[in-house]
Amino acid sequence: MKKYSYVGKSAKRIDTASKACGEVLFTADLTLPRMLVGKVLRSPHSHARIVSIDTSKAEKLPGVKAVVTGKDGFGEKWGVFRYTQDQAFMPTDKVRYVGEEVAAVAAVDEDTALAALDLIDVRYELLPPVYTIEEAMAEGAPLIHEDKPGNLNIHVNIDVGDVEKGFRDSYLIVEDEFSAPEDSYFQSEPYAVVAQFDNNGNLEIWMPNAGPHLKAKPLSNCLHMPLSKVRVRKIAIGGHFGGRSEINPADVVCAFLAKKAKLPVKIVYTREENSVCTRQGHGMKVKIKTGVDKYGKVLARDITSYLDGGAYSSTGPIAVSVPFLCMEQAYRMDNVRFNGYRIFTNKPIRGMIRIHGRAFGTGVDLQLDMIGEKLGIDPIEMRLRNARQPGDTTPTKSFVASCGLSETIKITAEHSHFMEKFNKLPPFHGIGIGVNSVQTGFPMGIRGGSQAFIKFTEDGTVTVISGVVDNGQGNDNMIVQITSEELGLPPEDIQLVTADTEVTPSDPGSYSMCETFVGGNAVRLAAIDAKEQLFGVAAPMLKADAKDLVAKDRKIMVKDHPEISISLGKAVRTALARGQSISGQGSYWPKVDPKREWVENPYGQLCEAFSFGATIAEVKVDPETGMVEVIEVWAAQDLGMALNPKVVEGQFEGGIAMGGQGGMLTEYHLWNKGRVLNPNQLEYKVPLAADMPKINCYIVETIDPNGPYGAKESGMSVSMSAAQAYCGAICNAIGVYIKEYPITPDKILKALEEKNKSDNNKKQKK
């Protein structure tokens, strides 16, 4: 493998010290002169017609500078796709979930703003609600959107091969149902927005977001402003996990308040608002039917999934499809049918989440364990016999250029001593494996590519200008490492201007797991462009051919003759003296099938690279309390190449915390008539550092042919495979397959009770 100076090496992130010392500013920390406090009035009803809204008393309250309702807007509706535009950010016809935005105020302080909300008189006509998938799909059910019969939001159908023949040829067929309720991101930073307009009517806005350019366009649409007059500014972001992927009503509401008040306005969500009024993960029910030959090879699979989408479409078409795509990427199969349905309910809006369907991935893997048990094949062999391989094409027609899935399975099995432990551990002590895959990006049309610029200053230092956004995962550091590698500069010589729509070029955002692959490639190409210009200047000075030059240690030197060199700064100044400034430009558009679409045409090249991961967990279960102790976890991922291994390990650990420890043991929402009963961190149990087990991380590098230095997505597949591994280990420990997630103590005790009854009945029959 080629040796590098900066990439491929564990390095302290450039933002480590400032974040550790609390010096970084987030949106809620911003203070602008004469800034007002914005507050939102929310619906107390899950389904009701808005008869009238009277804001006159609120407007007269001293200290109130602006009051807005849906009538202050232009009637625009939001949806990720043109065919799913169904959400008005403040509705004028009816409300569809508890917590929906109805009106908002901007006042001189928080107390005045809250008092003003109490003075707004909203009259509702209650409508019958539907709270579950079954209620929403029942014949004659109330319609949440009158133009959506059956409350059906999205239906994705994928049908490949001859599924029925595959079942006829199968040696064994199993069919099971799995389910999981909604889950939350619980970002460390609750949602906040600051907006202001300048004297020329330009909007300047800050908020936590995964893609500034993806925010700017819908803002310009909603505000009826040219895109060039909307500036989404960079600021530190305290977490994403899928929940910052699209525009939030607070963005639009805050902008309208600022426009009406003609003053800056800040809205900061409470923790409860952050749980109810931003996107959250879908609840899901899934039926999986699998046919295999006598060696455990999958011959046919038929999957039907139902997602509880809440009141509006959001990222519905993507959310329906991604769990299936992750599964088809991980496992080979020639005959597969998928029907995914997203259903509207009178609950808060669901969106993308890092685990991508606990019921789906865990169901597929647990069913492999069940099949293996019937066939006498161990879980490791079951997965190796069905694992995706490099050079394969997935059922939906994506070519897989690099794949180290089998290596991840083998390395975790070896280090965990899986085969020595499986079914040989003491009672209530088990081990399990999960396997998954994630796409590195997907078709995003004209916003699917990234562009970057690099400009040299006369002292030889550089500024990188890129649309890449850092949600906390280390993207800023990734840009610096790549620039350092190409230009031979230490990180302290590199300045960043990123994620600001006014000054940085287009970028897809930290969304769809593509920033390193797409944004990183653009930065690398920009650095190469600048470097080639410098080499052209330096070559005659060094009496060498430009192709024999290298950039290293702030110098341009002749390869293998470091004593023949000049400083980068001297080369830059020489160029300037000739009237030539040194600046590089790079852009990268992933090679995907532009005709691929989520609903109408789910076939074609989805992305250029796929990551693959395996996780093994070992657990103990207390049969008296149902409590689970996770003893140790082994996680491996094929991520192409680790640009910064220490950062990658952090992604692994975060993924195991979210998908395994939280996703499979503790995290779920409780409901009462469409109202979230556990919206804060006292009742919603997010794992703490003290809850985490020992984690062993293994990086598999397949060097993807298209990724920067071979890199592709990292961390996401571990989050999903961790949930699957935890489930497999618990089921192995108690000898019962549990199909409802998360696996809480009550479910374990119930499963053990039923198992004991069954065992006693069998003994009595004998």
mmCIF file with all atom_site columns, C-alpha atoms in Angstrom, residues 299-419:
data_model
loop_
_atom_site.group_PDB
_atom_site.id
_atom_site.type_symbol
_atom_site.label_atom_id
_atom_site.label_alt_id
_atom_site.label_comp_id
_atom_site.label_asym_id
_atom_site.label_entity_id
_atom_site.label_seq_id
_atom_site.pdbx_PDB_ins_code
_atom_site.Cartn_x
_atom_site.Cartn_y
_atom_site.Cartn_z
_atom_site.occupancy
_atom_site.B_iso_or_equiv
_atom_site.pdbx_formal_charge
_atom_site.auth_seq_id
_atom_site.auth_comp_id
_atom_site.auth_asym_id
_atom_site.auth_atom_id
_atom_site.pdbx_PDB_model_num
ATOM 1   C CA . LEU A 1 299 ? -32.734 -18.563 -3.194  1.00 0.00 ? 299 LEU A CA 1
ATOM 2   C CA . ALA A 1 300 ? -35.650 -16.188 -2.725  1.00 0.00 ? 300 ALA A CA 1
ATOM 3   C CA . ARG A 1 301 ? -36.771 -13.397 -0.435  1.00 0.00 ? 301 ARG A CA 1
ATOM 4   C CA . ASP A 1 302 ? -40.093 -11.570 -0.222  1.00 0.00 ? 302 ASP A CA 1
ATOM 5   C CA . ILE A 1 303 ? -40.246 -8.559  2.092   1.00 0.00 ? 303 ILE A CA 1
ATOM 6   C CA . THR A 1 304 ? -43.119 -6.282  2.966   1.00 0.00 ? 304 THR A CA 1
ATOM 7   C CA . SER A 1 305 ? -42.502 -3.360  5.303   1.00 0.00 ? 305 SER A CA 1
ATOM 8   C CA . TYR A 1 306 ? -44.788 -0.718  6.741   1.00 0.00 ? 306 TYR A CA 1
ATOM 9   C CA . LEU A 1 307 ? -43.384 2.545   8.080   1.00 0.00 ? 307 LEU A CA 1
ATOM 10  C CA . ASP A 1 308 ? -45.286 4.878   10.387  1.00 0.00 ? 308 ASP A CA 1
ATOM 11  C CA . GLY A 1 309 ? -44.452 8.159   8.694   1.00 0.00 ? 309 GLY A CA 1
ATOM 12  C CA . GLY A 1 310 ? -46.324 10.605  10.885  1.00 0.00 ? 310 GLY A CA 1
ATOM 13  C CA . ALA A 1 311 ? -48.187 13.556  9.422   1.00 0.00 ? 311 ALA A CA 1
ATOM 14  C CA . TYR A 1 312 ? -46.076 14.579  6.390   1.00 0.00 ? 312 TYR A CA 1
ATOM 15  C CA . SER A 1 313 ? -43.875 13.070  3.673   1.00 0.00 ? 313 SER A CA 1
ATOM 16  C CA . SER A 1 314 ? -40.465 14.417  4.692   1.00 0.00 ? 314 SER A CA 1
ATOM 17  C CA . THR A 1 315 ? -37.804 12.051  3.270   1.00 0.00 ? 315 THR A CA 1
ATOM 18  C CA . GLY A 1 316 ? -40.375 9.283   2.913   1.00 0.00 ? 316 GLY A CA 1
ATOM 19  C CA . PRO A 1 317 ? -39.342 7.728   -0.426  1.00 0.00 ? 317 PRO A CA 1
ATOM 20  C CA . ILE A 1 318 ? -35.728 7.450   0.760   1.00 0.00 ? 318 ILE A CA 1
ATOM 21  C CA . ALA A 1 319 ? -36.603 6.193   4.232   1.00 0.00 ? 319 ALA A CA 1
ATOM 22  C CA . VAL A 1 320 ? -38.803 3.447   2.763   1.00 0.00 ? 320 VAL A CA 1
ATOM 23  C CA . SER A 1 321 ? -36.080 2.219   0.424   1.00 0.00 ? 321 SER A CA 1
ATOM 24  C CA . VAL A 1 322 ? -32.813 2.467   2.351   1.00 0.00 ? 322 VAL A CA 1
ATOM 25  C CA . PRO A 1 323 ? -33.345 -0.499  4.748   1.00 0.00 ? 323 PRO A CA 1
ATOM 26  C CA . PHE A 1 324 ? -33.975 -2.750  1.732   1.00 0.00 ? 324 PHE A CA 1
ATOM 27  C CA . LEU A 1 325 ? -31.000 -1.331  -0.165  1.00 0.00 ? 325 LEU A CA 1
ATOM 28  C CA . CYS A 1 326 ? -28.682 -1.932  2.790   1.00 0.00 ? 326 CYS A CA 1
ATOM 29  C CA . MET A 1 327 ? -29.849 -5.543  2.936   1.00 0.00 ? 327 MET A CA 1
ATOM 30  C CA . GLU A 1 328 ? -29.524 -6.175  -0.833  1.00 0.00 ? 328 GLU A CA 1
ATOM 31  C CA . GLN A 1 329 ? -26.031 -4.709  -0.746  1.00 0.00 ? 329 GLN A CA 1
ATOM 32  C CA . ALA A 1 330 ? -24.925 -6.964  2.125   1.00 0.00 ? 330 ALA A CA 1
ATOM 33  C CA . TYR A 1 331 ? -26.310 -10.266 0.908   1.00 0.00 ? 331 TYR A CA 1
ATOM 34  C CA . ARG A 1 332 ? -26.358 -11.952 -2.480  1.00 0.00 ? 332 ARG A CA 1
ATOM 35  C CA . MET A 1 333 ? -29.730 -13.064 -3.855  1.00 0.00 ? 333 MET A CA 1
ATOM 36  C CA . ASP A 1 334 ? -31.008 -13.510 -7.382  1.00 0.00 ? 334 ASP A CA 1
ATOM 37  C CA . ASN A 1 335 ? -34.725 -13.470 -6.659  1.00 0.00 ? 335 ASN A CA 1
ATOM 38  C CA . VAL A 1 336 ? -36.124 -10.793 -4.387  1.00 0.00 ? 336 VAL A CA 1
ATOM 39  C CA . ARG A 1 337 ? -39.348 -8.856  -4.041  1.00 0.00 ? 337 ARG A CA 1
ATOM 40  C CA . PHE A 1 338 ? -39.816 -5.788  -1.873  1.00 0.00 ? 338 PHE A CA 1
ATOM 41  C CA . ASN A 1 339 ? -42.954 -3.824  -1.150  1.00 0.00 ? 339 ASN A CA 1
ATOM 42  C CA . GLY A 1 340 ? -42.371 -0.876  1.149   1.00 0.00 ? 340 GLY A CA 1
ATOM 43  C CA . TYR A 1 341 ? -45.242 1.275   2.334   1.00 0.00 ? 341 TYR A CA 1
ATOM 44  C CA . ARG A 1 342 ? -45.040 4.557   4.249   1.00 0.00 ? 342 ARG A CA 1
ATOM 45  C CA . ILE A 1 343 ? -48.291 5.380   5.985   1.00 0.00 ? 343 ILE A CA 1
ATOM 46  C CA . PHE A 1 344 ? -49.521 8.749   7.269   1.00 0.00 ? 344 PHE A CA 1
ATOM 47  C CA . THR A 1 345 ? -50.591 8.903   10.924  1.00 0.00 ? 345 THR A CA 1
ATOM 48  C CA . ASN A 1 346 ? -51.485 11.786  13.258  1.00 0.00 ? 346 ASN A CA 1
ATOM 49  C CA . LYS A 1 347 ? -48.053 11.743  14.879  1.00 0.00 ? 347 LYS A CA 1
ATOM 50  C CA . PRO A 1 348 ? -44.932 13.908  14.513  1.00 0.00 ? 348 PRO A CA 1
ATOM 51  C CA . ILE A 1 349 ? -43.007 13.649  11.256  1.00 0.00 ? 349 ILE A CA 1
ATOM 52  C CA . ARG A 1 350 ? -40.490 10.860  10.821  1.00 0.00 ? 350 ARG A CA 1
ATOM 53  C CA . GLY A 1 351 ? -37.288 11.160  8.803   1.00 0.00 ? 351 GLY A CA 1
ATOM 54  C CA . MET A 1 352 ? -33.926 9.536   8.153   1.00 0.00 ? 352 MET A CA 1
ATOM 55  C CA . ILE A 1 353 ? -31.973 7.990   11.022  1.00 0.00 ? 353 ILE A CA 1
ATOM 56  C CA . ARG A 1 354 ? -28.575 6.379   11.297  1.00 0.00 ? 354 ARG A CA 1
ATOM 57  C CA . ILE A 1 355 ? -29.870 2.885   12.138  1.00 0.00 ? 355 ILE A CA 1
ATOM 58  C CA . HIS A 1 356 ? -32.176 2.720   9.073   1.00 0.00 ? 356 HIS A CA 1
ATOM 59  C CA . GLY A 1 357 ? -34.825 0.373   10.427  1.00 0.00 ? 357 GLY A CA 1
ATOM 60  C CA . ARG A 1 358 ? -34.086 -1.725  13.488  1.00 0.00 ? 358 ARG A CA 1
ATOM 61  C CA . ALA A 1 359 ? -36.853 -4.158  12.609  1.00 0.00 ? 359 ALA A CA 1
ATOM 62  C CA . PHE A 1 360 ? -35.597 -4.610  9.044   1.00 0.00 ? 360 PHE A CA 1
ATOM 63  C CA . GLY A 1 361 ? -31.894 -5.314  9.409   1.00 0.00 ? 361 GLY A CA 1
ATOM 64  C CA . THR A 1 362 ? -32.282 -7.177  12.662  1.00 0.00 ? 362 THR A CA 1
ATOM 65  C CA . GLY A 1 363 ? -35.086 -9.255  11.182  1.00 0.00 ? 363 GLY A CA 1
ATOM 66  C CA . VAL A 1 364 ? -32.996 -10.301 8.180   1.00 0.00 ? 364 VAL A CA 1
ATOM 67  C CA . ASP A 1 365 ? -30.037 -11.316 10.324  1.00 0.00 ? 365 ASP A CA 1
ATOM 68  C CA . LEU A 1 366 ? -32.018 -13.015 13.081  1.00 0.00 ? 366 LEU A CA 1
ATOM 69  C CA . GLN A 1 367 ? -33.873 -15.018 10.468  1.00 0.00 ? 367 GLN A CA 1
ATOM 70  C CA . LEU A 1 368 ? -30.536 -16.232 9.110   1.00 0.00 ? 368 LEU A CA 1
ATOM 71  C CA . ASP A 1 369 ? -29.750 -17.468 12.632  1.00 0.00 ? 369 ASP A CA 1
ATOM 72  C CA . MET A 1 370 ? -33.100 -19.286 12.759  1.00 0.00 ? 370 MET A CA 1
ATOM 73  C CA . ILE A 1 371 ? -32.486 -20.896 9.374   1.00 0.00 ? 371 ILE A CA 1
ATOM 74  C CA . GLY A 1 372 ? -28.959 -21.838 10.328  1.00 0.00 ? 372 GLY A CA 1
ATOM 75  C CA . GLU A 1 373 ? -30.232 -23.522 13.489  1.00 0.00 ? 373 GLU A CA 1
ATOM 76  C CA . LYS A 1 374 ? -32.668 -25.647 11.465  1.00 0.00 ? 374 LYS A CA 1
ATOM 77  C CA . LEU A 1 375 ? -29.957 -26.582 8.940   1.00 0.00 ? 375 LEU A CA 1
ATOM 78  C CA . GLY A 1 376 ? -27.170 -27.114 11.461  1.00 0.00 ? 376 GLY A CA 1
ATOM 79  C CA . ILE A 1 377 ? -25.110 -24.243 10.041  1.00 0.00 ? 377 ILE A CA 1
ATOM 80  C CA . ASP A 1 378 ? -23.466 -21.750 12.409  1.00 0.00 ? 378 ASP A CA 1
ATOM 81  C CA . PRO A 1 379 ? -24.145 -17.984 12.118  1.00 0.00 ? 379 PRO A CA 1
ATOM 82  C CA . ILE A 1 380 ? -20.688 -17.194 10.726  1.00 0.00 ? 380 ILE A CA 1
ATOM 83  C CA . GLU A 1 381 ? -20.954 -19.730 7.923   1.00 0.00 ? 381 GLU A CA 1
ATOM 84  C CA . MET A 1 382 ? -24.521 -18.637 7.122   1.00 0.00 ? 382 MET A CA 1
ATOM 85  C CA . ARG A 1 383 ? -23.295 -15.144 6.502   1.00 0.00 ? 383 ARG A CA 1
ATOM 86  C CA . LEU A 1 384 ? -20.152 -16.089 4.609   1.00 0.00 ? 384 LEU A CA 1
ATOM 87  C CA . ARG A 1 385 ? -22.180 -18.281 2.231   1.00 0.00 ? 385 ARG A CA 1
ATOM 88  C CA . ASN A 1 386 ? -24.473 -15.347 1.375   1.00 0.00 ? 386 ASN A CA 1
ATOM 89  C CA . ALA A 1 387 ? -22.055 -12.420 1.649   1.00 0.00 ? 387 ALA A CA 1
ATOM 90  C CA . ARG A 1 388 ? -21.710 -9.844  -1.125  1.00 0.00 ? 388 ARG A CA 1
ATOM 91  C CA . GLN A 1 389 ? -18.427 -10.046 -3.071  1.00 0.00 ? 389 GLN A CA 1
ATOM 92  C CA . PRO A 1 390 ? -16.415 -7.484  -5.078  1.00 0.00 ? 390 PRO A CA 1
ATOM 93  C CA . GLY A 1 391 ? -17.405 -7.339  -8.715  1.00 0.00 ? 391 GLY A CA 1
ATOM 94  C CA . ASP A 1 392 ? -21.012 -8.288  -7.951  1.00 0.00 ? 392 ASP A CA 1
ATOM 95  C CA . THR A 1 393 ? -24.016 -6.364  -9.194  1.00 0.00 ? 393 THR A CA 1
ATOM 96  C CA . THR A 1 394 ? -26.837 -5.863  -6.705  1.00 0.00 ? 394 THR A CA 1
ATOM 97  C CA . PRO A 1 395 ? -30.409 -6.862  -7.583  1.00 0.00 ? 395 PRO A CA 1
ATOM 98  C CA . THR A 1 396 ? -31.265 -3.213  -8.313  1.00 0.00 ? 396 THR A CA 1
ATOM 99  C CA . LYS A 1 397 ? -28.312 -3.018  -10.727 1.00 0.00 ? 397 LYS A CA 1
ATOM 100 C CA . SER A 1 398 ? -25.497 -1.310  -8.825  1.00 0.00 ? 398 SER A CA 1
ATOM 101 C CA . PHE A 1 399 ? -21.968 -2.516  -9.537  1.00 0.00 ? 399 PHE A CA 1
ATOM 102 C CA . VAL A 1 400 ? -19.924 -3.140  -6.379  1.00 0.00 ? 400 VAL A CA 1
ATOM 103 C CA . ALA A 1 401 ? -16.345 -2.177  -7.146  1.00 0.00 ? 401 ALA A CA 1
ATOM 104 C CA . SER A 1 402 ? -14.880 -2.891  -3.721  1.00 0.00 ? 402 SER A CA 1
ATOM 105 C CA . CYS A 1 403 ? -16.162 -5.157  -0.959  1.00 0.00 ? 403 CYS A CA 1
ATOM 106 C CA . GLY A 1 404 ? -14.498 -6.567  2.128   1.00 0.00 ? 404 GLY A CA 1
ATOM 107 C CA . LEU A 1 405 ? -17.594 -7.951  3.825   1.00 0.00 ? 405 LEU A CA 1
ATOM 108 C CA . SER A 1 406 ? -16.235 -11.466 4.195   1.00 0.00 ? 406 SER A CA 1
ATOM 109 C CA . GLU A 1 407 ? -13.066 -10.063 5.759   1.00 0.00 ? 407 GLU A CA 1
ATOM 110 C CA . THR A 1 408 ? -15.091 -8.128  8.337   1.00 0.00 ? 408 THR A CA 1
ATOM 111 C CA . ILE A 1 409 ? -17.006 -11.287 9.255   1.00 0.00 ? 409 ILE A CA 1
ATOM 112 C CA . LYS A 1 410 ? -13.838 -13.342 9.562   1.00 0.00 ? 410 LYS A CA 1
ATOM 113 C CA . ILE A 1 411 ? -11.845 -10.783 11.537  1.00 0.00 ? 411 ILE A CA 1
ATOM 114 C CA . THR A 1 412 ? -14.586 -10.203 14.120  1.00 0.00 ? 412 THR A CA 1
ATOM 115 C CA . ALA A 1 413 ? -15.222 -13.943 14.416  1.00 0.00 ? 413 ALA A CA 1
ATOM 116 C CA . GLU A 1 414 ? -11.532 -14.631 14.914  1.00 0.00 ? 414 GLU A CA 1
ATOM 117 C CA . HIS A 1 415 ? -10.901 -11.962 17.539  1.00 0.00 ? 415 HIS A CA 1
ATOM 118 C CA . SER A 1 416 ? -14.097 -12.676 19.493  1.00 0.00 ? 416 SER A CA 1
ATOM 119 C CA . HIS A 1 417 ? -13.486 -16.465 19.378  1.00 0.00 ? 417 HIS A CA 1
ATOM 120 C CA . PHE A 1 418 ? -17.063 -16.737 18.161  1.00 0.00 ? 418 PHE A CA 1
ATOM 121 C CA . MET A 1 419 ? -16.959 -20.390 17.200  1.00 0.00 ? 419 MET A CA 1
#
